[in-house]
Amino acid sequence: MKQDLINSALSVLQEKRFRAESEYKEKMRPLFEDERFSKVNSAYTKIVIENARKEVSGLKKFEKIEENLKKELENLKKEYGVQNLRPNYSCQKCKDTGYVDGQMCSCLKTEISKILLAGSGFEKLESFENSKKTSGQLSKHYEIMQKWCASDFKKDLVLLSGPTGVGKTHLIRCMAKELIDRAKVVKIVTAFHANQDFREFSKTQNEEIIQKYLDCEVLFIDDLGTEPLYKNVTMECFYLILNERRMRKLPTVITTNLDLADIEERYDERIFSRIADRENSITLLLDGADRRIGN
């Protein structure tokens, strides 16, 4: 994943960490300004270091002294009412550092997803819990997709097909939120917007344009079929992304007004074969009927 993207997300977490620690220090300031605390804390720090050295050398530690100094510190904290005070980090797992045991924390992935969604028109996501209550005849489809979001993505391409207004875009908003809550890095883009990126890539050969479609853990492409077909651009780039993501075992979700026959007619055989492959793909027809293909 591009380091600039990670750094941008980390800067958000660093700001949260700074605010949490600044608020903590401000609340602790009266205690820190107390000379008694400063004196005892200094003595306690020294004895802890000294006892650590003695332990390494196999010598007897000043355990009683350390214990008494620790009690004095606790009593002073109680006096100021801050004995249980801790920095109020937004993420208690990583303390807003973005990493746990050298691995990306879920909060960092969430911030990356927010950056990827910014300006896409998909910043406002929906929850499955609320949406299933009003989904009517499509409730089965919502249940299927919620289970898919919790799966291991053996079927790594999902096609949501149906007429305008049936709820395809609403459904992927639910899926995106579910996946982000499950610590997945998500990107959503309209087919039209993606096609503009493809055109720019064909002019500049700037690989970073295509890379952002390959770095995310789950890619959503909304409204396939509404984009113009640019010669030697649309088909080539679209196939490149679908094929590369399949090779990397990264899931892709596509919404469209087209059915499989329309997709076969509009796009080339390579793209159609990736979308219609029953072994690796799921097709849901959102037309109010409870029909499912490719499962």
Tab-separated table of C-alpha atoms in Angstrom:
chain	number	residue	atom	x	y	z
A	1	MET	CA	0.000	0.000	0.000
A	2	LYS	CA	1.272	3.467	-0.863
A	3	GLN	CA	3.161	4.914	2.098
A	4	ASP	CA	1.715	8.397	1.559
A	5	LEU	CA	-1.762	6.979	2.149
A	6	ILE	CA	-0.661	5.229	5.326
A	7	ASN	CA	1.101	8.372	6.531
A	8	SER	CA	-2.025	10.462	5.957
A	9	ALA	CA	-4.058	8.030	8.045
A	10	LEU	CA	-1.368	7.923	10.722
A	11	SER	CA	-1.370	11.712	10.940
A	12	VAL	CA	-5.069	11.580	11.875
A	13	LEU	CA	-4.324	9.079	14.643
A	14	GLN	CA	-1.336	11.095	15.827
A	15	GLU	CA	-3.572	14.131	16.196
A	16	LYS	CA	-6.021	12.077	18.266
A	17	ARG	CA	-3.153	10.778	20.399
A	18	PHE	CA	-1.807	14.297	20.898
A	19	ARG	CA	-5.225	15.577	22.016
A	20	ALA	CA	-5.747	12.644	24.384
A	21	GLU	CA	-2.337	13.070	25.999
A	22	SER	CA	-2.642	16.862	26.166
A	23	GLU	CA	-5.981	16.564	27.963
A	24	TYR	CA	-4.477	13.986	30.313
A	25	LYS	CA	-1.489	16.170	31.116
A	26	GLU	CA	-3.726	19.173	31.752
A	27	LYS	CA	-5.820	17.178	34.236
A	28	MET	CA	-2.646	15.859	35.878
A	29	ARG	CA	-0.935	19.260	35.961
A	30	PRO	CA	-1.847	20.136	39.600
A	31	LEU	CA	-0.308	16.844	40.743
A	32	PHE	CA	2.803	17.310	38.613
A	33	GLU	CA	3.288	20.793	40.086
A	34	ASP	CA	3.241	19.426	43.630
A	35	GLU	CA	6.837	19.256	44.884
A	36	ARG	CA	6.019	16.212	46.992
A	37	PHE	CA	5.002	14.252	43.898
A	38	SER	CA	8.069	15.401	41.967
A	39	LYS	CA	10.377	14.306	44.778
A	40	VAL	CA	8.736	10.914	45.372
A	41	ASN	CA	8.417	10.178	41.658
A	42	SER	CA	12.105	10.914	41.107
A	43	ALA	CA	13.072	8.643	43.972
A	44	TYR	CA	10.763	5.895	42.728
A	45	THR	CA	12.212	6.052	39.209
A	46	LYS	CA	15.756	5.769	40.559
A	47	ILE	CA	14.972	2.798	42.774
A	48	VAL	CA	13.178	0.962	39.956
A	49	ILE	CA	16.278	1.382	37.753
A	50	GLU	CA	18.574	0.327	40.591
A	51	ASN	CA	16.512	-2.762	41.370
A	52	ALA	CA	16.525	-3.725	37.702
A	53	ARG	CA	20.334	-3.588	37.705
A	54	LYS	CA	20.513	-5.657	40.893
A	55	GLU	CA	18.187	-8.277	39.413
A	56	VAL	CA	20.414	-8.628	36.336
A	57	SER	CA	23.475	-8.952	38.596
A	58	GLY	CA	21.789	-11.452	40.879
A	59	LEU	CA	21.939	-9.103	43.871
A	60	LYS	CA	19.237	-8.537	46.464
A	61	LYS	CA	16.794	-5.798	45.471
A	62	PHE	CA	15.466	-2.984	47.657
A	63	GLU	CA	11.940	-4.284	47.272
A	64	LYS	CA	10.518	-2.673	50.415
A	65	ILE	CA	11.791	0.772	49.468
A	66	GLU	CA	10.289	0.457	45.985
A	67	GLU	CA	6.978	-0.714	47.429
A	68	ASN	CA	6.784	2.171	49.925
A	69	LEU	CA	7.586	4.785	47.285
A	70	LYS	CA	4.940	3.331	44.998
A	71	LYS	CA	2.368	3.584	47.797
A	72	GLU	CA	3.323	7.217	48.387
A	73	LEU	CA	2.731	7.974	44.725
A	74	GLU	CA	-0.669	6.280	44.817
A	75	ASN	CA	-1.653	8.225	47.942
A	76	LEU	CA	-0.737	11.513	46.300
A	77	LYS	CA	-2.779	10.576	43.208
A	78	LYS	CA	-5.755	9.809	45.457
A	79	GLU	CA	-5.316	13.165	47.155
A	80	TYR	CA	-5.762	14.857	43.772
A	81	GLY	CA	-8.454	12.417	42.619
A	82	VAL	CA	-6.491	11.185	39.612
A	83	GLN	CA	-5.580	7.675	40.747
A	84	ASN	CA	-7.523	6.039	37.896
A	85	LEU	CA	-6.921	8.699	35.282
A	86	ARG	CA	-5.501	7.539	31.928
A	87	PRO	CA	-5.194	9.211	28.505
A	88	ASN	CA	-8.528	8.805	26.706
A	89	TYR	CA	-7.203	7.310	23.479
A	90	SER	CA	-9.755	6.751	20.705
A	91	CYS	CA	-8.328	3.244	20.276
A	92	GLN	CA	-7.311	1.460	23.434
A	93	LYS	CA	-5.756	-1.437	21.496
A	94	CYS	CA	-2.925	0.596	19.950
A	95	LYS	CA	-3.252	3.814	21.979
A	96	ASP	CA	-3.662	5.705	18.697
A	97	THR	CA	-0.286	4.610	17.334
A	98	GLY	CA	-1.851	2.636	14.470
A	99	TYR	CA	0.030	-0.589	15.132
A	100	VAL	CA	-0.231	-3.576	17.483
A	101	ASP	CA	2.696	-6.001	17.590
A	102	GLY	CA	3.988	-4.625	14.313
A	103	GLN	CA	0.671	-5.134	12.505
A	104	MET	CA	-1.811	-2.490	11.309
A	105	CYS	CA	-4.447	-1.847	13.935
A	106	SER	CA	-8.100	-1.881	12.878
A	107	CYS	CA	-8.316	1.851	13.651
A	108	LEU	CA	-5.560	2.620	11.111
A	109	LYS	CA	-7.370	0.575	8.457
A	110	THR	CA	-10.544	2.491	9.230
A	111	GLU	CA	-8.765	5.820	8.730
A	112	ILE	CA	-7.285	4.580	5.441
A	113	SER	CA	-10.778	3.595	4.260
A	114	LYS	CA	-12.083	7.046	5.198
A	115	ILE	CA	-9.386	8.648	3.049
A	116	LEU	CA	-10.178	6.326	0.137
A	117	LEU	CA	-13.886	7.143	0.457
A	118	ALA	CA	-13.377	10.903	0.748
A	119	GLY	CA	-14.859	12.739	-2.221
A	120	SER	CA	-16.350	9.560	-3.688
A	121	GLY	CA	-19.913	10.370	-2.690
A	122	PHE	CA	-19.940	7.278	-0.499
A	123	GLU	CA	-18.741	8.818	2.762
A	124	LYS	CA	-22.153	8.199	4.331
A	125	LEU	CA	-22.488	4.464	4.898
A	126	GLU	CA	-25.397	2.382	6.182
A	127	SER	CA	-25.742	-0.461	8.683
A	128	PHE	CA	-27.157	-3.885	7.895
A	129	GLU	CA	-29.075	-3.879	11.169
A	130	ASN	CA	-31.131	-0.806	10.283
A	131	SER	CA	-31.424	-1.517	6.573
A	132	LYS	CA	-32.666	-5.093	6.828
A	133	LYS	CA	-35.724	-3.854	8.741
A	134	THR	CA	-36.919	-1.905	5.695
A	135	SER	CA	-35.484	-4.038	2.887
A	136	GLY	CA	-38.726	-5.929	2.277
A	137	GLN	CA	-38.418	-8.530	-0.468
A	138	LEU	CA	-34.674	-7.868	-0.660
A	139	SER	CA	-34.038	-8.909	2.956
A	140	LYS	CA	-32.687	-12.271	1.781
A	141	HIS	CA	-30.104	-10.517	-0.371
A	142	TYR	CA	-29.021	-8.380	2.574
A	143	GLU	CA	-28.567	-11.505	4.686
A	144	ILE	CA	-26.538	-13.200	1.936
A	145	MET	CA	-24.223	-10.225	1.560
A	146	GLN	CA	-23.782	-9.752	5.301
A	147	LYS	CA	-22.673	-13.384	5.531
A	148	TRP	CA	-20.349	-12.872	2.571
A	149	CYS	CA	-18.740	-9.907	4.364
A	150	ALA	CA	-17.958	-12.237	7.267
A	151	SER	CA	-16.632	-14.998	5.007
A	152	ASP	CA	-13.142	-15.878	3.803
A	153	PHE	CA	-14.046	-14.598	0.290
A	154	LYS	CA	-13.542	-17.895	-1.532
A	155	LYS	CA	-15.915	-16.346	-4.045
A	156	ASP	CA	-14.020	-13.119	-4.616
A	157	LEU	CA	-16.301	-11.331	-7.074
A	158	VAL	CA	-19.887	-10.258	-6.375
A	159	LEU	CA	-22.178	-8.887	-9.079
A	160	LEU	CA	-25.302	-7.075	-7.874
A	161	SER	CA	-27.594	-6.687	-10.867
A	162	GLY	CA	-30.966	-5.009	-11.087
A	163	PRO	CA	-32.908	-2.003	-12.366
A	164	THR	CA	-32.344	1.561	-11.183
A	165	GLY	CA	-33.774	2.290	-7.737
A	166	VAL	CA	-33.971	-1.288	-6.517
A	167	GLY	CA	-31.359	-0.703	-3.793
A	168	LYS	CA	-28.008	-1.848	-5.159
A	169	THR	CA	-26.066	1.222	-4.042
A	170	HIS	CA	-27.718	1.158	-0.620
A	171	LEU	CA	-26.665	-2.457	-0.237
A	172	ILE	CA	-23.006	-1.765	-0.993
A	173	ARG	CA	-23.052	1.085	1.532
A	174	CYS	CA	-24.101	-1.531	4.108
A	175	MET	CA	-21.426	-3.943	2.911
A	176	ALA	CA	-18.723	-1.264	3.043
A	177	LYS	CA	-19.598	-0.347	6.622
A	178	GLU	CA	-19.670	-3.990	7.674
A	179	LEU	CA	-16.257	-4.600	6.121
A	180	ILE	CA	-14.718	-1.470	7.619
A	181	ASP	CA	-16.061	-2.552	11.013
A	182	ARG	CA	-14.266	-5.833	10.354
A	183	ALA	CA	-11.001	-3.914	9.808
A	184	LYS	CA	-10.900	-4.160	6.020
A	185	VAL	CA	-9.520	-1.366	3.850
A	186	VAL	CA	-12.363	-0.461	1.479
A	187	LYS	CA	-12.581	1.675	-1.662
A	188	ILE	CA	-15.823	2.569	-3.484
A	189	VAL	CA	-15.869	4.237	-6.872
A	190	THR	CA	-18.427	4.701	-9.640
A	191	ALA	CA	-17.682	3.018	-12.951
A	192	PHE	CA	-17.687	6.453	-14.575
A	193	HIS	CA	-15.070	7.785	-12.149
A	194	ALA	CA	-12.961	4.642	-12.528
A	195	ASN	CA	-13.102	5.036	-16.302
A	196	GLN	CA	-11.800	8.598	-16.000
A	197	ASP	CA	-8.884	7.228	-13.994
A	198	PHE	CA	-8.289	4.610	-16.699
A	199	ARG	CA	-8.180	7.354	-19.317
A	200	GLU	CA	-5.712	9.366	-17.261
A	201	PHE	CA	-3.552	6.286	-16.774
A	202	SER	CA	-3.502	5.617	-20.516
A	203	LYS	CA	-2.212	9.157	-21.103
A	204	THR	CA	0.355	9.373	-18.303
A	205	GLN	CA	1.221	5.738	-17.539
A	206	ASN	CA	1.248	6.801	-13.889
A	207	GLU	CA	1.016	3.433	-12.148
A	208	GLU	CA	-0.180	5.014	-8.906
A	209	ILE	CA	-3.550	5.637	-10.597
A	210	ILE	CA	-4.095	1.912	-11.105
A	211	GLN	CA	-2.368	0.894	-7.888
A	212	LYS	CA	-5.067	2.428	-5.708
A	213	TYR	CA	-7.514	-0.068	-7.236
A	214	LEU	CA	-5.196	-2.923	-6.300
A	215	ASP	CA	-4.086	-1.901	-2.816
A	216	CYS	CA	-7.500	-1.852	-1.123
A	217	GLU	CA	-8.663	-5.087	0.481
A	218	VAL	CA	-12.190	-4.792	-0.952
A	219	LEU	CA	-13.047	-2.763	-4.069
A	220	PHE	CA	-16.588	-1.645	-4.927
A	221	ILE	CA	-17.407	-0.469	-8.462
A	222	ASP	CA	-20.869	1.088	-8.665
A	223	ASP	CA	-23.060	1.389	-11.753
A	224	LEU	CA	-21.043	-0.602	-14.261
A	225	GLY	CA	-22.349	0.013	-17.776
A	226	THR	CA	-22.961	3.748	-17.408
A	227	GLU	CA	-19.396	4.635	-18.365
A	228	PRO	CA	-18.386	5.416	-21.978
A	229	LEU	CA	-16.170	2.797	-23.616
A	230	TYR	CA	-12.842	4.344	-24.562
A	231	LYS	CA	-10.979	2.380	-27.224
A	232	ASN	CA	-7.881	0.577	-25.912
A	233	VAL	CA	-8.566	1.998	-22.440
A	234	THR	CA	-11.729	0.864	-20.669
A	235	MET	CA	-11.590	-2.844	-21.459
A	236	GLU	CA	-7.847	-3.159	-20.914
A	237	CYS	CA	-7.764	-1.379	-17.564
A	238	PHE	CA	-10.943	-2.947	-16.268
A	239	TYR	CA	-9.652	-6.429	-17.099
A	240	LEU	CA	-6.240	-5.634	-15.602
A	241	ILE	CA	-7.883	-4.722	-12.293
A	242	LEU	CA	-10.279	-7.677	-12.204
A	243	ASN	CA	-7.574	-10.152	-13.145
A	244	GLU	CA	-4.905	-8.788	-10.819
A	245	ARG	CA	-7.299	-8.660	-7.880
A	246	ARG	CA	-8.304	-12.253	-8.503
A	247	MET	CA	-4.656	-13.291	-8.654
A	248	ARG	CA	-4.110	-11.563	-5.311
A	249	LYS	CA	-7.335	-13.099	-3.922
A	250	LEU	CA	-8.759	-9.642	-3.240
A	251	PRO	CA	-12.579	-9.376	-3.427
A	252	THR	CA	-14.362	-7.046	-5.840
A	253	VAL	CA	-18.041	-6.036	-5.727
A	254	ILE	CA	-19.791	-4.628	-8.810
A	255	THR	CA	-23.277	-3.123	-9.174
A	256	THR	CA	-24.933	-2.746	-12.542
A	257	ASN	CA	-28.253	-2.293	-14.351
A	258	LEU	CA	-27.055	-4.887	-16.873
A	259	ASP	CA	-27.765	-8.590	-16.726
A	260	LEU	CA	-25.174	-11.205	-17.648
A	261	ALA	CA	-26.280	-11.270	-21.286
A	262	ASP	CA	-25.883	-7.487	-21.509
A	263	ILE	CA	-22.425	-7.667	-19.915
A	264	GLU	CA	-21.354	-10.343	-22.393
A	265	GLU	CA	-22.515	-8.160	-25.270
A	266	ARG	CA	-21.006	-4.886	-23.970
A	267	TYR	CA	-17.635	-6.117	-22.698
A	268	ASP	CA	-15.044	-8.508	-24.117
A	269	GLU	CA	-14.841	-12.203	-23.314
A	270	ARG	CA	-12.047	-11.800	-20.760
A	271	ILE	CA	-14.095	-9.426	-18.580
A	272	PHE	CA	-17.261	-11.461	-18.949
A	273	SER	CA	-15.452	-14.666	-17.962
A	274	ARG	CA	-14.155	-13.039	-14.766
A	275	ILE	CA	-17.610	-11.762	-13.792
A	276	ALA	CA	-19.638	-14.829	-14.798
A	277	ASP	CA	-17.236	-17.469	-13.448
A	278	ARG	CA	-19.537	-19.531	-11.203
A	279	GLU	CA	-16.637	-21.098	-9.323
A	280	ASN	CA	-15.290	-17.775	-8.062
A	281	SER	CA	-18.204	-15.348	-8.431
A	282	ILE	CA	-21.652	-14.671	-7.012
A	283	THR	CA	-24.415	-12.946	-8.963
A	284	LEU	CA	-27.442	-11.552	-7.157
A	285	LEU	CA	-30.436	-10.302	-9.114
A	286	LEU	CA	-32.054	-7.498	-7.115
A	287	ASP	CA	-35.414	-7.307	-8.828
A	288	GLY	CA	-37.637	-8.075	-5.884
A	289	ALA	CA	-37.598	-11.796	-6.567
A	290	ASP	CA	-35.629	-14.162	-4.384
A	291	ARG	CA	-33.322	-15.487	-7.082
A	292	ARG	CA	-29.639	-16.280	-6.763
A	293	ILE	CA	-27.067	-17.422	-9.299
A	294	GLY	CA	-23.554	-18.702	-8.804
A	295	ASN	CA	-23.744	-20.020	-5.269
